[in-house]
Short mmCIF file of C-alpha atoms and ligand atoms in Angstrom, two decimals:
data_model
loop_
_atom_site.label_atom_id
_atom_site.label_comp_id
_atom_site.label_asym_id
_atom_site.label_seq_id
_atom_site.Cartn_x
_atom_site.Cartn_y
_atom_site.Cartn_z
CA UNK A 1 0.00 0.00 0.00
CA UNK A 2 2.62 2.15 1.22
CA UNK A 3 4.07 3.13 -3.00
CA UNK A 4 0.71 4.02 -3.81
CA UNK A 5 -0.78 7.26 -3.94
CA UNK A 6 -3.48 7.69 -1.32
CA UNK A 7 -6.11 9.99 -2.87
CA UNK A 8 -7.26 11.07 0.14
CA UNK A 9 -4.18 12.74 1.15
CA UNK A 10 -4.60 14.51 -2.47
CA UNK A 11 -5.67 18.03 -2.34
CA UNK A 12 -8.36 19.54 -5.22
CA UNK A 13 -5.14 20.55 -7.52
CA UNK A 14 -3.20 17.29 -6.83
CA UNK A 15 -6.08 15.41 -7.87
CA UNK A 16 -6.00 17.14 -11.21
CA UNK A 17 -2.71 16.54 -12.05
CA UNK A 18 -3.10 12.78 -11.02
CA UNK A 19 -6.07 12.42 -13.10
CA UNK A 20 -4.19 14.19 -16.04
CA UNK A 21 -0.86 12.42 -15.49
CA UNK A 22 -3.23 8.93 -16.22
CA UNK A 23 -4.19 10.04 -19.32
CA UNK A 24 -8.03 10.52 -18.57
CA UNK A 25 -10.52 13.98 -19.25
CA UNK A 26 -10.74 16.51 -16.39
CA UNK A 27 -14.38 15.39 -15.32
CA UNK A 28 -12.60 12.55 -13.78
CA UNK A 29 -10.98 14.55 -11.06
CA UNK A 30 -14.96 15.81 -10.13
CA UNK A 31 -15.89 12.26 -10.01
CA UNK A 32 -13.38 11.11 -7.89
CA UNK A 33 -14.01 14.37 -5.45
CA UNK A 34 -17.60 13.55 -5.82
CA UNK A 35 -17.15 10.08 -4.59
CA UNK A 36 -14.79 10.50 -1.93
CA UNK A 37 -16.44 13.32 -0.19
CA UNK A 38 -19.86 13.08 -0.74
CA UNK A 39 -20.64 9.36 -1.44
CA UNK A 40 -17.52 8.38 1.52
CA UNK A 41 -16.41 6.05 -1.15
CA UNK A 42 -13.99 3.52 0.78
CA UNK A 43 -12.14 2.43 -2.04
CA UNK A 44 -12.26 2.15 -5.63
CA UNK A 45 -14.22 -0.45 -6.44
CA UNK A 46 -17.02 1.24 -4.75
CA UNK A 47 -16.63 3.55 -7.54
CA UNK A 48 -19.07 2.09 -9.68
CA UNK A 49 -19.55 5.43 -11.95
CA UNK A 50 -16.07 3.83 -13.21
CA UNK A 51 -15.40 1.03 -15.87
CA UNK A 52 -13.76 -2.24 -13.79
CA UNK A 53 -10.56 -1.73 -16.21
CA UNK A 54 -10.45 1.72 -14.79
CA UNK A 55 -10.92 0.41 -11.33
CA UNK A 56 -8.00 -1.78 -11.84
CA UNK A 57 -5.62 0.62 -13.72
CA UNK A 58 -5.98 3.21 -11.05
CA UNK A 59 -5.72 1.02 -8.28
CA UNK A 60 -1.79 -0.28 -9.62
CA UNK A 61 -1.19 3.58 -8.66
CA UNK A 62 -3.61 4.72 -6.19
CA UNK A 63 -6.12 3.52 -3.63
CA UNK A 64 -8.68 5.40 -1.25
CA UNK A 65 -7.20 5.17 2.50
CA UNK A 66 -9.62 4.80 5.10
CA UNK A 67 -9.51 5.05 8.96
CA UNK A 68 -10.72 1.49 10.30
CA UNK A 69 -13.80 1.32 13.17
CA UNK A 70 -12.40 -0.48 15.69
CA UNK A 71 -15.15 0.46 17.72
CA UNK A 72 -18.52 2.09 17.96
CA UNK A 73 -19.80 2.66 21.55
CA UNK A 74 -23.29 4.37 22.64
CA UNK A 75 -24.35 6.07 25.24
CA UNK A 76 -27.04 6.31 27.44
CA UNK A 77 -27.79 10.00 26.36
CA UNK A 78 -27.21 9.26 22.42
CA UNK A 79 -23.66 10.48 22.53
CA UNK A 80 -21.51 7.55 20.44
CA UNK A 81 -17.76 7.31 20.70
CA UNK A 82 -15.65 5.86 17.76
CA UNK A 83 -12.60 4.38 18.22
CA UNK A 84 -10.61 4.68 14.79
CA UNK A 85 -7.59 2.51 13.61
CA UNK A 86 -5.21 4.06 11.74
CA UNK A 87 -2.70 2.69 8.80
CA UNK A 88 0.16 1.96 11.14
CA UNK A 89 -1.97 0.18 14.21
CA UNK A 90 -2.45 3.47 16.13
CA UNK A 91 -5.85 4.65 17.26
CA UNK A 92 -7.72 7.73 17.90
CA UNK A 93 -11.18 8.43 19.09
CA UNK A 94 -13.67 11.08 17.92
CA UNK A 95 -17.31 11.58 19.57
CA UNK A 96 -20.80 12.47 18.17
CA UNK A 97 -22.45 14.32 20.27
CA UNK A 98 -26.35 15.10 19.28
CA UNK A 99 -28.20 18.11 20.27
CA UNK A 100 -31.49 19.23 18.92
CA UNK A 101 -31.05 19.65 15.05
CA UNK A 102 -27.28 19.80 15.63
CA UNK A 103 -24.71 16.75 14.89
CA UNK A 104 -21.48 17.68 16.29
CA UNK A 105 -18.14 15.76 16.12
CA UNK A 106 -15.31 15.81 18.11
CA UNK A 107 -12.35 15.07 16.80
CA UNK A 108 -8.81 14.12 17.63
CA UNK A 109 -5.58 15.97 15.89
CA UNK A 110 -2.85 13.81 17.22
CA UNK A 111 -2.40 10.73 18.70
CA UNK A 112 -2.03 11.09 22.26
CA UNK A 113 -0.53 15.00 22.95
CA UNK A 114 3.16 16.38 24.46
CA UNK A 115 1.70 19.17 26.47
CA UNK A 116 1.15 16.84 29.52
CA UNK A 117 -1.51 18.69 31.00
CA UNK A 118 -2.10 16.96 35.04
CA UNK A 119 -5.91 16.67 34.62
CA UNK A 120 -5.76 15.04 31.14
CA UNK A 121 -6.00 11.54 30.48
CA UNK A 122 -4.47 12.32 26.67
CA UNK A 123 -1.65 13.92 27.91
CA UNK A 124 -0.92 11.33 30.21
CA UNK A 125 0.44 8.86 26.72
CA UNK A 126 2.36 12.00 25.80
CA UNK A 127 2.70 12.54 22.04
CA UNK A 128 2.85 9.26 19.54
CA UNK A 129 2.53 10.85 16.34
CA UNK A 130 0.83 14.01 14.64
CA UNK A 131 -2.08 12.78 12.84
CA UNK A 132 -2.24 13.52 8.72
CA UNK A 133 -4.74 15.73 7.37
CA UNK A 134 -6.69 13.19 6.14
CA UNK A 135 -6.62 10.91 9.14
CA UNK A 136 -8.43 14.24 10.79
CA UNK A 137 -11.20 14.63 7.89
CA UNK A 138 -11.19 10.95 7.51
CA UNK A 139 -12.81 10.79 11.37
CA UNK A 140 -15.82 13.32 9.81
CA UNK A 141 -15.92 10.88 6.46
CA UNK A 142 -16.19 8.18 8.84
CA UNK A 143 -18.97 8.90 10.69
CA UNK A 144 -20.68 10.41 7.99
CA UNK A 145 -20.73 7.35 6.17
CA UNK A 146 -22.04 5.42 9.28
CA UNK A 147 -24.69 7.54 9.50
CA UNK A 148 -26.02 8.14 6.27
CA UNK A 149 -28.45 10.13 5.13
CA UNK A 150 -27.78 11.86 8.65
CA UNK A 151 -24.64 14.52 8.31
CA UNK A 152 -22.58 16.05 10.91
CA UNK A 153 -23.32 19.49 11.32
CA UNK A 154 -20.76 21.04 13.53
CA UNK A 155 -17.12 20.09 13.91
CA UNK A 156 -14.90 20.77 17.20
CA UNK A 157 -11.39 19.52 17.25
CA UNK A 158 -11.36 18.95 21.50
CA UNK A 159 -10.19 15.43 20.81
CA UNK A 160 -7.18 13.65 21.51
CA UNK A 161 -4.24 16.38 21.31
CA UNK A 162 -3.44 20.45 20.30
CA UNK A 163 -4.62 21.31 17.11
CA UNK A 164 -1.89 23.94 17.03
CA UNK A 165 0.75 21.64 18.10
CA UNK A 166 0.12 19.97 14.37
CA UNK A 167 -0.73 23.15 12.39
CA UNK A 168 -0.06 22.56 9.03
CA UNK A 169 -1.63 18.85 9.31
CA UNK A 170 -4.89 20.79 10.39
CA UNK A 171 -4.98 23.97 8.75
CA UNK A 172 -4.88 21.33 5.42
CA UNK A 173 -7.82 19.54 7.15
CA UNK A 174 -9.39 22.67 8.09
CA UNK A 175 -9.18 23.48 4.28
CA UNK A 176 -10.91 20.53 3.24
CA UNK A 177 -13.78 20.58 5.63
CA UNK A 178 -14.73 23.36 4.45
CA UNK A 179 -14.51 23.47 0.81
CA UNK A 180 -14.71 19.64 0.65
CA UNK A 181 -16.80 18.26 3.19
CA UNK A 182 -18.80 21.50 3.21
CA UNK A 183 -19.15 22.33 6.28
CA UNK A 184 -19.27 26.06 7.14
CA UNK A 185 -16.20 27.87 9.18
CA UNK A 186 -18.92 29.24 11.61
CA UNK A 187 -19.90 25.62 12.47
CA UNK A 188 -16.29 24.48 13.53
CA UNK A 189 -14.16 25.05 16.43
CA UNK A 190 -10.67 24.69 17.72
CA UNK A 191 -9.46 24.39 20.77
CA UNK A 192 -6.16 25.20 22.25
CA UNK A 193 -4.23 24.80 25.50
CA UNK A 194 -2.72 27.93 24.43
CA UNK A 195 0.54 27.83 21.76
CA UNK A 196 0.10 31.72 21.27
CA UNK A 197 2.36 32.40 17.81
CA UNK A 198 0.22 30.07 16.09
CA UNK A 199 -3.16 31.60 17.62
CA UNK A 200 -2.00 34.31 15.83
CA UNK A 201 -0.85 32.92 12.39
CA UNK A 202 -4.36 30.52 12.35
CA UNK A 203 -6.79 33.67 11.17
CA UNK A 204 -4.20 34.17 8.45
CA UNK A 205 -4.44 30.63 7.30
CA UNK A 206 -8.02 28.94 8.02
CA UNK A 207 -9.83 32.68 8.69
CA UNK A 208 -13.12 32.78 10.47
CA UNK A 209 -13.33 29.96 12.84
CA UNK A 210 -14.17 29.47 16.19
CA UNK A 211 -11.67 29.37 18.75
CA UNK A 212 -11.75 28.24 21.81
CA UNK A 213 -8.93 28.25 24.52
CA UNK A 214 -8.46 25.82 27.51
CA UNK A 215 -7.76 28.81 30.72
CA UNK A 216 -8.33 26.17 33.34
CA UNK A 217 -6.62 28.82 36.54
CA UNK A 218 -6.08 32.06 37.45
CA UNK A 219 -3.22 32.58 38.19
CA UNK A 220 0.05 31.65 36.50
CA UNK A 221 1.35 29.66 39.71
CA UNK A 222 -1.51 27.22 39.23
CA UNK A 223 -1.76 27.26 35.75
CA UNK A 224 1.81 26.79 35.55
CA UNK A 225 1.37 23.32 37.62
CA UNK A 226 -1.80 22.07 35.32
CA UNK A 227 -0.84 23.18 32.08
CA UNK A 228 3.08 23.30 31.63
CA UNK A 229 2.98 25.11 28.50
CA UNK A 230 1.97 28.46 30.95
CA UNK A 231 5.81 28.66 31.48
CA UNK A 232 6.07 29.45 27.86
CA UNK A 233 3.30 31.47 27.13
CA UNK A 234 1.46 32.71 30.55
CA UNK A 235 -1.82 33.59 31.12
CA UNK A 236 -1.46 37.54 30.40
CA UNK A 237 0.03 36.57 26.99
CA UNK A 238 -2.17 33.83 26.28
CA UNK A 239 -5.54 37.12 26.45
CA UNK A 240 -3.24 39.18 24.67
CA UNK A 241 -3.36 37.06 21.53
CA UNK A 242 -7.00 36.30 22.17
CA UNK A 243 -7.96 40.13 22.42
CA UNK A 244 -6.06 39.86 18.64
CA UNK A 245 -7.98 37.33 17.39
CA UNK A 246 -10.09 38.70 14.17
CA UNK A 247 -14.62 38.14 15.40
CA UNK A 248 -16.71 38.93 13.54
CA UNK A 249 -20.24 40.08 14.89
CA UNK A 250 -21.94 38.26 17.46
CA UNK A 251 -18.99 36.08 17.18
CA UNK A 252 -16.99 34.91 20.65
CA UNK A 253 -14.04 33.43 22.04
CA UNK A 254 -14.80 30.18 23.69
CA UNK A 255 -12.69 30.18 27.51
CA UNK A 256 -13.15 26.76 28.21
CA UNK A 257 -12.42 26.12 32.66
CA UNK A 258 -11.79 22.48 34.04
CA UNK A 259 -13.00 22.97 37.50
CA UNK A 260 -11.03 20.97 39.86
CA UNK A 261 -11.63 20.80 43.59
CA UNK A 262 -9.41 22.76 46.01
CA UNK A 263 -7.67 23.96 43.11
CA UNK A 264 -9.39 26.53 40.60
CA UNK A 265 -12.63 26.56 41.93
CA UNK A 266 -12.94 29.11 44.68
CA UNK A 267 -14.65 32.28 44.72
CA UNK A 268 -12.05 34.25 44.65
CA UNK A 269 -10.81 32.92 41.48
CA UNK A 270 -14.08 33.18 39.59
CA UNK A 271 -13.83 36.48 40.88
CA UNK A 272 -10.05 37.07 39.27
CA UNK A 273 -11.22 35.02 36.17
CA UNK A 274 -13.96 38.30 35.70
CA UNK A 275 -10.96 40.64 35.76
CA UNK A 276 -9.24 38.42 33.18
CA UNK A 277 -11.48 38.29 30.72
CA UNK A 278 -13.18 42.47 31.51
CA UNK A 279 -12.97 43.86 27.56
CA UNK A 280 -12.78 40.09 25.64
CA UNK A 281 -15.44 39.09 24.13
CA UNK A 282 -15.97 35.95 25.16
CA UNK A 283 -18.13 33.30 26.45
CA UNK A 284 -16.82 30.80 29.76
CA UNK A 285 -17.58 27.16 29.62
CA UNK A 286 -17.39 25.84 33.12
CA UNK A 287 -16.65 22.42 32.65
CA UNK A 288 -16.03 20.23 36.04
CA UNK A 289 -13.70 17.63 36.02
CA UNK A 290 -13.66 14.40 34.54
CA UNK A 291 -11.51 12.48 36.90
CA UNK A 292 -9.94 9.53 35.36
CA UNK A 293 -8.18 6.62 37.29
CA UNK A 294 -4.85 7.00 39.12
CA UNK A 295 -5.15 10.87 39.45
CA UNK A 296 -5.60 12.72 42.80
CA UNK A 297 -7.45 15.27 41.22
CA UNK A 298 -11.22 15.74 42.22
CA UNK A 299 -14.37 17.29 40.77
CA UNK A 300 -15.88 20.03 42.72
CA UNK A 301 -19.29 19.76 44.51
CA UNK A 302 -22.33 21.18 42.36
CA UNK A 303 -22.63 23.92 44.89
CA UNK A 304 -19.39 25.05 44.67
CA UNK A 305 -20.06 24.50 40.51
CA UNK A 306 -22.87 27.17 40.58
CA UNK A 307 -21.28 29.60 43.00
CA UNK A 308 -18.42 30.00 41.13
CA UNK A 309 -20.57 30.22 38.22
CA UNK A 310 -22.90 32.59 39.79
CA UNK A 311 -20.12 35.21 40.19
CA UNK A 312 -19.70 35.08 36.25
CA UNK A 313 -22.97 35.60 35.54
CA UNK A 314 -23.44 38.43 38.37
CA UNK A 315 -20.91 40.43 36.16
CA UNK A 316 -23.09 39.78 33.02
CA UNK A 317 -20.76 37.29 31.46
CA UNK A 318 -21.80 34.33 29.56
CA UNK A 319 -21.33 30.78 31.54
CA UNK A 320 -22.26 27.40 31.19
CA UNK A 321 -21.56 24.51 33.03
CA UNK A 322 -21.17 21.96 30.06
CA UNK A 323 -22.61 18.91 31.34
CA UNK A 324 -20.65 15.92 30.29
CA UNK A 325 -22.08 13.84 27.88
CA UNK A 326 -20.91 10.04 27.46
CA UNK A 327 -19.91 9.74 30.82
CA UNK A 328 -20.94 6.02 31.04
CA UNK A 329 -18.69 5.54 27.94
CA UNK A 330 -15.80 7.40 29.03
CA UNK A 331 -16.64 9.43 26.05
CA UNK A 332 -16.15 13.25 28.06
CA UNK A 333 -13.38 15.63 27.14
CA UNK A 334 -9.77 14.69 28.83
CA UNK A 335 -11.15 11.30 28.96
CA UNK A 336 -10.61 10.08 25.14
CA UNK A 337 -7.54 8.19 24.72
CA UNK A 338 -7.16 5.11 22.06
CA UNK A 339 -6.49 2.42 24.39
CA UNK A 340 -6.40 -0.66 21.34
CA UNK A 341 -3.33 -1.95 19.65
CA UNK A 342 -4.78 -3.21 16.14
CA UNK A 343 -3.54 -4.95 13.47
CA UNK A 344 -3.42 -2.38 10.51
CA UNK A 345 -5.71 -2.17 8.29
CA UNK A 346 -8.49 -4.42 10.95
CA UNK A 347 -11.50 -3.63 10.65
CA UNK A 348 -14.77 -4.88 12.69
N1 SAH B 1 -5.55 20.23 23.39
C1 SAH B 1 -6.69 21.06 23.23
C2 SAH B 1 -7.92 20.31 22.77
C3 SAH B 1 -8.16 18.98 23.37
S1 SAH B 1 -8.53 18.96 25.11
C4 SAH B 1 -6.96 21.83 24.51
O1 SAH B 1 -6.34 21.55 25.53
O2 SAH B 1 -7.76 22.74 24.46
C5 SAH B 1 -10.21 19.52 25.08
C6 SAH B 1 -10.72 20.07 26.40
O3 SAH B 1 -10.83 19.03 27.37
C7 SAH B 1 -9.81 21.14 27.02
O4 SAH B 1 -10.58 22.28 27.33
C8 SAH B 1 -9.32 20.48 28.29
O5 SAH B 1 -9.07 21.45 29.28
C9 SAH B 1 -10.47 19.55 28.64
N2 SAH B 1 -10.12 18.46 29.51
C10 SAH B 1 -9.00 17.72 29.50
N3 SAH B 1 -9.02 16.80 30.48
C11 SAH B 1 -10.19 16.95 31.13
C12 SAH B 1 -10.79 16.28 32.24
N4 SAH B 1 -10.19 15.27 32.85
N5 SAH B 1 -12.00 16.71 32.63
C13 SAH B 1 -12.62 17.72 32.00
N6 SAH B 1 -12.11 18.37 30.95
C14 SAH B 1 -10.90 18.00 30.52
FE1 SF4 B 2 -3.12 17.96 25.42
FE2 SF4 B 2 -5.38 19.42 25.61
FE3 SF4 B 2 -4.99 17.23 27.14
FE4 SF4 B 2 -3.57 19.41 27.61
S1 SF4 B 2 -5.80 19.22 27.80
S2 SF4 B 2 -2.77 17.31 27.52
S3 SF4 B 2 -3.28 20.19 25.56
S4 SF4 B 2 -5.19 17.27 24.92
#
């Protein structure tokens, strides 16, 4: 497999010259787009718009690479987590979370991540490998294919690892959502722990999404001992490049804030989190704790949840508690992590 061209991992030009380097008209290069990306065509021979002889020719050169299900859990609250295998025998996992008329997928950028943030069950692997652009659009092909005629709506990459940590990987995926998958900028997110010089080059290259960034303290002293990329780029710096980041109207800056007991959760921080954010347009997702095995860290009590919260919304800022969805299948943020060695190319 490995000399062949994957024509996923083709971009809209690249696919022209491939189809014109065989020999064949232009309109092949819209049927193979066509097929791919709208009919999740798995491989060629599903490409029965083709002659067999054409099947066969182009698969001597090319095939269509596809992320493997190695499994598809439920929940109890309709959220589904997917558990992908990838070419070499890694894994990642991506969720589907729906809500009202909205289909929104969470997916993973690397597999595992280096920032080795304490509450995180991702960071805990460290990083195994950036994932390829189309192993990231491949998750939303996936599903989509799994769920046909149903489409995902909404994309957020809050998966396993930091976007930014892979940007040119996902600005190329970002790309091909768009103009590809077709799926609007407004309707996708990324989140970041916070790798400022690329919050700042990402408008320039994938313009108008959403951003989101993980705050998760105060002060830099705690946030230095959660997040260790706060020693690089502290919290002051960190709102700096989010008070630069081009909205548009009625747009905001997500400030996503793990609550964790005894640590980030008192009054008086929700109170210094107010000052923070006074001038950013933003909106605060409160989101408590996930605790995962082997960690000392605890979720707060739901009173000390909506006090904290309470504060926020005293100073006419925007906060939600995001309740966890998936929780009975492990499928809640910090909690994803691929846990099963695969043969490549396995499927179930
Ligand atoms: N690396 C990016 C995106 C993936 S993490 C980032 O850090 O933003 C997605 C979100 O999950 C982040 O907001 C992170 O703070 C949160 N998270 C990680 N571990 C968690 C846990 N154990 N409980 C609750 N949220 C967690
Ligand atoms: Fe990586 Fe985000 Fe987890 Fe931190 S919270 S370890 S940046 S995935």
């Amino acid at each position: 497999m490995s000399n062949r061209i994957n024509l996923k991992s083709l971009s809209r030009d690249q696919i022209s010259v491939f189809v014109e380097a065989q020999g064949l008209p232009k309109f092949r290069a819209d049927q193979l787009l066509n097929w791919i990306y709208e009919r999740y065509a798995s491989s060629l021979d599903e490409i029965t718009e083709f002659s067999k002889d054409l099947r066969a020719s182009l698969g001597e050169i090319s095939y269509i690479g596809s992320l493997t299900v190695v499994k598809r859990q439920q929940s109890s609250d309709g959220t589904e987590k997917f558990l992908f295998g990838l070419e070499d025998g890694q894994t990642v996992e991506s969720v589907l979370i729906p809500d009202k008329d909205r289909l929104t997928l969470c997916i993973s950028s690397q597999v595992g991540c280096a920032m080795g943030c304490s509450f995180c069950l991702t960071g805990k692997s460290g990083l195994i490998r950036n994932l390829r652009a189309w192993e990231i659009l491949d998750q939303i092909l996936s599903v989509n294919r799994l769920i046909k005629p149903k489409k995902i709506t909404n994309i957020v990459l809050m998966g396993m690892g930091e976007p930014l940590a892979n940007f040119e990987e996902v600005v190329d995926a970002l790309k091909r959502i768009i103009s590809f998958i077709g799926i609007s900028k407004r309707k996708i997110t990324l989140s970041t722990a916070g790798l400022v010089p690329k919050i700042l080059e990402l408008p320039k290259m994938a313009p108008d999404i959403n951003l989101a960034i993980s705050l998760n303290a105060t002060t830099d002293t705690v946030r230095d001992r959660l997040m260790p990329v706060n020693r690089k780029y502290p919290i002051r710096s960190l709102l700096d490049a989010c008070r630069r980041y081009p909205l548009k109207p009625r747009r905001m800056i997500t400030v996503e804030y793990v609550l964790i007991s005894g640590i980030n959760d008192s009054v008086e921080d929700a109170r210094r989190l107010v000052r923070l954010l006074k001038g950013l347009r933003c909106k605060v997702n409160l989101i408590p704790l996930n605790p995962h095995e082997g960690s000392i860290l605890q979720r707060p009590s739901d009173v000390s949840v909506l006090a904290f919260q309470r504060v926020l919304t005293d100073n006419n800022m925007t906060a939600l508690i995001r309740v966890s969805k998936g929780q009975d299948i492990l499928a809640a943020c910090g909690q994803l992590k691929g846990k099963y060695a695969v043969e490549p190319g396995k499927n179930i």
